[in-house]
Amino acid sequence: MTPSRASTSTDTANRNLAVAGVMLVIFLFAIDATIVSTSMPTIVAKLGGLELYSWVFSIYMLTSALTTPIFGKLADLFSQRRLMLIGIGIFLIGSTLCGAAQSMEMMIAARAVQGLGGGAIYALAFIIVGVLYPGQQRAKMQGIISGIWGLASVFGPLGGGVIVENWNWRWIFFVNLPLIAIATALIIVGLKEEQGEKRKPALDLAGAGALLVGLLLIFYALAQSAHAHHPLTAETAAIIAIGIAVLVIFYFIERRAPEPIMPLDVFHIGLYKSSTAVATLSAMGVFGAISYLPLYLQGVLGMTASGTGLVLLVLSMGWTAGSLLAGQGINRIGYRLVAIAGMSLLVFGYLLLIAPRAGAGALDVIIGSLAIGVGMGLANLTTLVAAQTAVSPHRIGVATSTLMLFRTFGGAFAVSLLGTVMLGRMQSALAQLKNSNTAVPPELWDKLANPQNLLQASTRAEIPVDLLAHLIPALGDALWYAFLTGFALMVIGIAAGCFMAGYTPASTPRPQK
């Protein structure tokens, strides 16, 4: 097999076509993560399966997380263009099946397929751009790609709402088809590859299998705990323990594999190791905020769903701006200072959420969301470019996908951790309130065990006024402790940023092996 890879010598016109195609498919992958949010009430009304609601979102991110490291490694061994087209093909099949779904179970299965293709697209988009552009240009282009991700997260819910209101909900998936065709044509025409030396690589099938099983178990447990009323169940702990045991087996497999799916020696490179730590911690910060700010805004401050959407829009736009700024900043002042600036903004954002012990006001949350978004953009782009530049050219694929895997795990872990903290505090408060409100029916207490139910008008209507007056501060207090946990993690992130080297992309020493 010939390990073909994108070429930096590709002429400008062809490179522009290829990058336009890559930008379009990364936009489609990112937008499909959020476009269903405003469409789900309509989809549930048509297909039923309300109890499976959350899995339409979770399964997409779960399966994309599984394929990201696999395709990242394959990109170092085989044709990157061919792998991108395979990923696009899987994504196309998934989109078609989503649009044709006749039940919620079919929808979840189709979203799983869509996520498998999306994970390949996600990894390969950043890998191809990383190969097509040298150091300084790479930072700028990766900033633009990251900015497109931020814009997609904004337009997803808006686009879903427009399509559902004016057409059939199935078109939120079918609209992908012509756009995928355009992107495919651009990549086929524009992406030229250099042919490497012919060889038959030894595929690490055992390592890939162990990694997939271990990640599947852990991500499933984290996703399940994020949706449960009692995250730390014995079943969840057992699944996580088994997943960790499988990953320990994976570690020993990788030590012996001739072509490991995740080469462990990349973690001997100081810049790569510190970049991975900062990327993981920054993802914890932003996904923790995205997951629990809506509950605070609506459940505690009484903001409407549209108002909450505008606050998250501020965060997303900040993410986009931070990515673009980082692309310029790391070329001038180096990785360390930009990463520290990003983590400092994340700390500042969380500080605004916890500084008023009685609870942050709307203005605090808006400014905090902007700071968190800009901070994530700075840290996200900086760690990506640093990781790609720290390794030899033939390892860009696995270095990129491994970083993305840690980032995804960080986000999933933070959602579960902050949820555990919040629910622990909330359940303590409910136990005290239950003793002094014996007239409240048991069914209502069961509903209140899940704080998300406080956002439903029907549930609030059942709650006595005097009890509601105690529940809202209790929820605010529980979320305060969750945000305090996030703040502590971001402080650790600043410390991790201090260990990043102060190189610029142009001055980074690069190993040849």
XYZ file of C-alpha atoms in Angstrom:
513
model
C 0.000 0.000 0.000
C 1.211 3.531 -0.754
C 1.016 5.901 2.205
C -0.075 8.955 0.155
C -0.435 12.288 1.877
C -1.496 15.794 0.982
C 1.325 17.879 -0.412
C 2.492 21.350 0.613
C 3.685 21.749 -2.978
C 0.115 21.673 -4.304
C -0.475 24.807 -6.423
C -2.473 27.588 -4.780
C -5.609 27.189 -6.924
C -5.947 23.469 -6.205
C -5.125 23.959 -2.537
C -7.836 26.596 -2.230
C -10.369 24.223 -3.790
C -9.376 21.422 -1.420
C -9.522 23.659 1.648
C -12.927 25.006 0.581
C -14.193 21.419 0.415
C -12.665 20.598 3.802
C -14.230 23.712 5.338
C -17.627 22.774 3.957
C -17.583 19.228 5.363
C -16.309 20.353 8.786
C -19.129 22.922 8.809
C -21.667 20.177 8.057
C -20.263 17.884 10.769
C -20.297 20.678 13.352
C -23.736 21.972 12.415
C -25.250 18.485 12.631
C -24.156 18.284 16.273
C -26.550 21.139 17.134
C -29.108 21.470 14.334
C -31.389 18.852 15.881
C -31.709 20.814 19.142
C -34.506 23.088 17.882
C -36.014 20.302 15.778
C -36.317 17.590 18.423
C -39.761 18.579 19.761
C -41.147 18.204 16.225
C -39.239 14.956 15.625
C -40.485 13.484 18.919
C -44.039 14.520 18.058
C -43.771 12.627 14.755
C -41.704 9.593 15.784
C -42.437 9.252 19.525
C -39.763 7.936 21.905
C -39.493 10.888 24.277
C -37.513 8.730 26.736
C -34.765 8.381 24.092
C -34.579 12.129 23.453
C -31.088 12.743 24.842
C -29.507 9.833 22.957
C -30.071 11.554 19.613
C -27.377 14.017 20.721
C -25.163 11.687 22.750
C -24.824 8.851 20.227
C -23.601 11.273 17.557
C -20.781 12.573 19.751
C -20.038 9.087 21.125
C -19.490 7.409 17.752
C -17.560 10.383 16.366
C -15.218 10.151 19.371
C -14.617 6.462 18.608
C -13.599 6.914 14.970
C -11.442 10.019 15.448
C -8.312 8.164 16.737
C -8.735 5.303 14.253
C -8.868 7.538 11.185
C -6.114 9.719 12.624
C -3.743 6.759 12.636
C -4.906 5.542 9.226
C -4.161 9.017 7.843
C -0.471 8.415 8.609
C -0.524 5.087 6.738
C -2.865 5.498 3.770
C -4.202 8.101 1.354
C -5.651 11.017 3.309
C -7.857 12.017 0.389
C -9.289 8.514 0.084
C -9.909 8.313 3.831
C -11.669 11.701 3.790
C -13.910 10.510 0.962
C -14.706 7.327 2.917
C -15.619 9.438 5.952
C -17.788 11.708 3.803
C -19.488 8.636 2.310
C -20.330 7.224 5.756
C -21.612 10.649 6.847
C -23.736 10.827 3.681
C -25.290 7.414 4.376
C -25.999 8.419 7.977
C -27.624 11.704 6.911
C -29.833 9.883 4.416
C -30.894 7.308 7.012
C -31.650 10.079 9.547
C -33.928 11.817 7.075
C -35.682 8.534 6.283
C -36.087 7.372 9.922
C -39.533 6.048 10.848
C -38.964 5.618 14.592
C -36.788 7.079 17.324
C -34.789 3.833 17.470
C -34.042 4.152 13.741
C -33.102 7.790 14.245
C -30.582 6.912 16.975
C -29.049 4.135 14.848
C -28.763 6.517 11.890
C -27.201 9.213 14.067
C -24.645 6.614 15.187
C -23.684 6.007 11.543
C -23.592 9.750 10.909
C -21.255 10.182 13.880
C -18.903 7.463 12.607
C -18.414 9.411 9.397
C -18.299 12.696 11.264
C -15.433 11.521 13.471
C -13.398 10.701 10.368
C -14.184 14.117 8.862
C -13.325 15.878 12.122
C -9.887 14.283 12.381
C -8.979 14.439 8.699
C -10.018 18.074 8.203
C -7.437 19.304 10.705
C -4.867 16.745 9.548
C -5.133 17.722 5.871
C -4.910 21.443 6.624
C -1.967 20.700 8.936
C -0.157 18.952 6.074
C -1.089 21.424 3.314
C 0.280 24.468 5.137
C 3.687 25.020 6.763
C 4.152 26.414 10.310
C 3.045 30.059 10.254
C 0.337 29.594 7.607
C -0.905 26.496 9.428
C -1.745 28.505 12.546
C -3.792 30.989 10.519
C -5.682 28.311 8.570
C -6.380 26.157 11.625
C -7.755 29.305 13.251
C -10.152 29.760 10.341
C -11.225 26.095 10.512
C -11.832 26.408 14.262
C -13.755 29.627 13.621
C -15.996 27.789 11.166
C -16.704 25.246 13.917
C -17.818 28.074 16.197
C -20.047 29.615 13.512
C -21.631 26.232 12.819
C -22.592 25.874 16.477
C -24.404 29.222 16.138
C -26.201 28.533 12.873
C -27.162 24.946 13.756
C -30.067 25.720 16.109
C -31.144 28.712 13.987
C -31.090 26.690 10.772
C -32.958 23.809 12.383
C -35.692 26.155 13.545
C -36.091 27.763 10.110
C -36.252 24.409 8.309
C -38.785 22.911 10.733
C -41.018 25.994 10.564
C -40.986 26.280 6.761
C -40.410 22.748 5.478
C -40.442 19.157 6.720
C -38.121 18.253 9.636
C -36.475 15.592 7.449
C -34.799 18.348 5.451
C -32.480 19.186 8.341
C -30.690 15.990 7.237
C -31.472 15.922 3.506
C -30.030 19.430 3.068
C -26.617 17.841 3.685
C -26.783 15.793 0.486
C -26.203 18.473 -2.195
C -23.658 20.254 0.011
C -21.756 16.990 0.517
C -21.708 16.498 -3.262
C -20.143 19.948 -3.728
C -17.559 19.335 -0.997
C -16.656 15.945 -2.464
C -16.094 17.446 -5.916
C -13.881 20.195 -4.486
C -11.735 17.695 -2.568
C -11.398 15.295 -5.519
C -10.331 18.075 -7.882
C -8.224 20.132 -5.498
C -6.469 17.723 -3.128
C -3.293 16.391 -4.716
C -1.126 13.862 -2.905
C 2.497 12.854 -3.042
C 3.091 9.135 -3.402
C 5.315 7.757 -0.677
C 7.442 4.668 -0.727
C 5.388 1.536 -1.288
C 5.070 -0.640 1.774
C 2.530 -2.810 3.491
C 1.895 -1.358 6.969
C 1.147 -3.697 9.865
C -2.301 -2.691 11.056
C -2.736 -2.634 14.820
C -6.081 -4.442 14.829
C -5.745 -5.663 18.427
C -4.954 -2.160 19.646
C -7.784 -0.630 17.641
C -10.241 -3.183 19.019
C -9.150 -2.675 22.629
C -9.256 1.116 22.237
C -12.747 1.032 20.732
C -14.139 -1.268 23.432
C -12.540 0.685 26.284
C -13.671 4.062 24.946
C -17.152 2.777 24.151
C -17.646 1.558 27.720
C -16.313 4.743 29.330
C -18.099 7.192 27.028
C -21.341 5.229 27.351
C -21.097 5.330 31.146
C -20.325 9.065 31.149
C -23.186 9.812 28.756
C -25.568 7.657 30.786
C -24.535 9.327 34.047
C -25.006 12.781 32.543
C -28.650 11.930 31.785
C -29.410 10.057 35.018
C -30.854 11.338 38.279
C -28.164 9.514 40.257
C -24.913 9.552 38.230
C -22.780 7.495 40.616
C -24.661 4.223 40.453
C -22.969 0.878 40.991
C -23.716 -0.039 37.370
C -22.051 3.119 36.042
C -18.990 2.603 38.248
C -18.692 -1.026 37.110
C -18.863 -0.064 33.418
C -16.184 2.596 33.899
C -13.977 0.132 35.815
C -14.256 -2.431 33.006
C -13.502 0.279 30.443
C -10.380 1.338 32.342
C -9.259 -2.303 32.598
C -9.619 -2.677 28.817
C -7.582 0.508 28.285
C -4.838 -0.914 30.528
C -4.750 -3.935 28.205
C -4.632 -1.471 25.284
C -1.569 0.179 26.852
C 0.369 -3.097 26.909
C -0.731 -3.925 23.348
C 0.567 -0.556 22.132
C 3.961 -1.105 23.758
C 4.512 -4.150 21.531
C 2.724 -3.129 18.307
C 4.980 -2.328 15.295
C 2.489 0.327 14.082
C 0.561 1.299 17.238
C -2.786 3.023 16.781
C -1.653 5.495 19.458
C 2.163 5.686 19.683
C 2.950 6.173 23.360
C 6.306 7.789 22.670
C 4.627 11.016 21.478
C 3.960 11.653 25.165
C 7.728 11.767 25.710
C 7.709 15.065 23.781
C 7.257 17.826 26.349
C 5.363 20.226 24.066
C 2.946 17.516 22.954
C 2.338 16.337 26.506
C 1.620 19.838 27.835
C -0.563 20.654 24.812
C -2.691 17.585 25.477
C -3.120 18.559 29.133
C -4.198 22.119 28.290
C -6.535 20.890 25.525
C -8.210 18.436 27.909
C -8.684 20.989 30.689
C -9.949 23.744 28.381
C -12.515 21.314 26.937
C -13.637 20.544 30.485
C -14.236 24.245 31.005
C -16.187 25.026 27.884
C -18.369 21.899 27.831
C -19.105 22.208 31.529
C -20.328 25.752 30.890
C -22.341 24.854 27.788
C -24.056 22.000 29.651
C -25.024 23.776 32.877
C -25.378 27.466 32.025
C -28.810 26.854 30.402
C -30.034 25.244 33.631
C -28.790 28.233 35.636
C -30.174 30.824 33.233
C -33.639 29.278 32.963
C -33.990 27.474 36.285
C -32.481 30.139 38.574
C -32.625 33.456 36.709
C -35.917 32.651 34.972
C -34.618 33.474 31.504
C -36.502 32.231 28.436
C -35.147 29.533 26.128
C -34.488 32.127 23.405
C -32.647 34.346 25.889
C -30.532 31.380 26.932
C -29.769 30.715 23.283
C -28.493 34.269 22.886
C -26.130 33.837 25.847
C -24.734 30.643 24.317
C -24.455 32.559 21.044
C -22.141 34.996 22.855
C -20.008 32.049 24.010
C -19.853 30.587 20.493
C -18.922 33.903 18.911
C -16.231 34.332 21.558
C -14.877 30.883 20.648
C -14.696 31.911 16.987
C -12.969 35.206 17.811
C -10.498 33.468 20.137
C -9.561 30.963 17.424
C -8.843 33.730 14.920
C -6.815 35.701 17.481
C -4.798 32.617 18.432
C -3.840 32.034 14.802
C -2.117 35.417 14.803
C -0.917 35.364 18.412
C 1.104 32.154 18.412
C 3.105 33.369 15.400
C 4.110 36.478 17.357
C 4.400 35.566 21.040
C 4.512 31.762 21.029
C 2.419 28.922 22.415
C 2.931 29.413 26.140
C 1.667 32.976 26.466
C -1.371 32.404 24.250
C -2.293 29.193 26.107
C -1.939 30.923 29.486
C -4.059 33.827 28.215
C -6.745 31.376 27.106
C -6.817 29.484 30.390
C -6.776 32.776 32.326
C -9.906 33.892 30.476
C -11.554 30.571 31.328
C -10.646 31.144 34.987
C -12.045 34.689 34.791
C -15.259 33.430 33.200
C -15.856 30.876 35.943
C -14.860 33.436 38.578
C -17.718 35.662 37.427
C -20.091 32.710 37.889
C -19.012 32.009 41.478
C -17.836 35.378 42.860
C -21.336 36.491 43.948
C -22.016 33.758 46.537
C -25.725 34.551 46.344
C -25.619 33.779 42.629
C -24.371 35.433 39.449
C -26.645 37.913 37.698
C -27.445 37.937 33.985
C -24.668 40.425 33.170
C -22.120 38.310 35.080
C -23.158 35.257 33.080
C -23.004 37.067 29.722
C -19.520 38.481 30.356
C -18.401 35.162 31.835
C -19.700 33.280 28.783
C -17.810 35.611 26.455
C -14.607 35.111 28.460
C -15.043 31.326 28.454
C -15.648 31.316 24.693
C -12.639 33.489 23.834
C -10.477 31.519 26.264
C -11.481 28.224 24.673
C -10.744 29.584 21.205
C -7.259 30.674 22.263
C -6.411 27.432 24.085
C -8.023 25.125 21.523
C -6.193 26.472 18.483
C -2.871 26.897 20.288
C -2.760 23.318 21.537
C -3.752 21.937 18.130
C -0.996 23.758 16.229
C 1.561 23.028 18.972
C 0.743 19.307 18.910
C 0.988 19.111 15.115
C 4.270 21.030 15.029
C 5.843 19.071 17.896
C 5.843 15.747 16.021
C 7.484 14.575 12.819
C 5.485 15.166 9.601
C 4.522 11.514 9.175
C 2.873 11.529 12.629
C 0.622 14.560 12.213
C -2.409 12.296 11.800
C -2.092 10.309 14.998
C -0.905 13.354 16.964
C -3.968 15.357 15.898
C -6.519 12.621 16.514
C -5.048 11.686 19.911
C -5.270 15.315 21.030
C -8.890 15.441 19.829
C -9.682 12.244 21.700
C -8.362 13.680 24.971
C -10.316 16.872 24.328
C -13.530 14.908 23.766
C -12.919 12.818 26.870
C -12.268 15.968 28.893
C -15.588 17.445 27.828
C -17.537 14.261 28.579
C -15.826 13.806 31.941
C -16.505 17.413 32.977
C -20.210 17.141 32.144
C -20.434 14.022 34.316
C -18.280 15.434 37.143
C -20.097 18.769 37.380
C -23.415 16.935 37.152
C -22.419 14.671 40.030
C -21.470 17.668 42.184
C -24.695 19.491 41.326
C -26.966 16.504 41.946
C -25.223 15.657 45.211
C -25.905 19.152 46.567
C -29.425 19.211 45.146
C -30.362 15.874 46.684
C -29.136 17.040 50.099
C -31.311 20.142 49.787
C -34.310 18.078 48.655
C -33.910 15.738 51.635
C -34.133 18.713 54.009
C -37.085 20.232 52.167
C -38.894 16.893 52.135
C -38.858 16.767 55.943
C -40.566 20.153 56.191
C -43.014 19.677 53.284
C -44.756 16.396 54.064
C -47.876 17.368 52.101
C -46.053 17.287 48.760
C -46.876 14.053 46.851
C -44.034 11.523 46.332
C -44.446 11.700 42.537
C -43.466 15.370 42.576
C -40.347 14.662 44.647
C -39.376 12.045 42.047
C -39.642 14.677 39.324
C -37.611 17.166 41.328
C -34.780 14.620 41.651
C -33.903 15.718 38.101
C -33.291 19.510 38.191
C -33.979 19.740 34.448
C -37.664 19.186 35.244
C -37.734 22.592 36.931
C -37.525 24.090 33.442
C -40.872 22.549 32.475
C -43.881 24.791 33.017
C -46.089 21.788 33.847
C -43.775 20.697 36.678
C -43.461 24.220 38.088
C -47.242 24.529 38.107
C -47.445 21.505 40.455
C -44.994 22.973 42.990
C -46.472 24.935 45.922
C -45.365 28.583 45.874
C -43.592 28.406 49.242
C -41.676 25.271 48.190
C -40.672 26.810 44.848
C -39.243 29.784 46.742
C -36.823 27.359 48.448
C -36.140 25.164 45.399
C -34.787 27.930 43.169
C -32.084 29.039 45.662
C -31.261 25.359 46.281
C -30.705 24.837 42.551
C -28.596 27.992 42.404
C -26.486 26.748 45.311
C -26.026 23.323 43.696
C -24.908 24.927 40.435
C -22.563 27.245 42.357
C -20.667 24.203 43.621
C -20.602 22.768 40.091
C -19.135 26.013 38.737
C -16.663 26.107 41.644
C -15.446 22.679 40.520
C -15.033 24.031 36.994
C -13.114 27.033 38.347
C -10.670 24.745 40.182
C -10.051 22.732 37.005
C -9.340 25.930 35.047
C -6.761 27.030 37.635
C -4.999 23.705 37.059
C -5.183 24.536 33.344
C -3.164 27.729 33.875
C -0.494 25.664 35.628
C -0.455 23.227 32.685
C -0.109 26.147 30.273
C 3.030 27.290 32.097
C 4.703 24.020 31.060
C 4.127 24.689 27.350
C 7.206 25.834 25.455
C 7.402 29.439 24.303
C 8.174 28.511 20.693
C 6.356 29.951 17.709
C 5.342 27.495 14.943
C 8.339 28.628 12.868
C 10.859 28.075 15.683
C 9.546 24.754 17.037
C 12.208 22.005 16.885
C 10.708 19.033 15.081
C 11.824 15.407 15.425
C 12.386 13.561 12.170
C 11.384 10.103 13.430
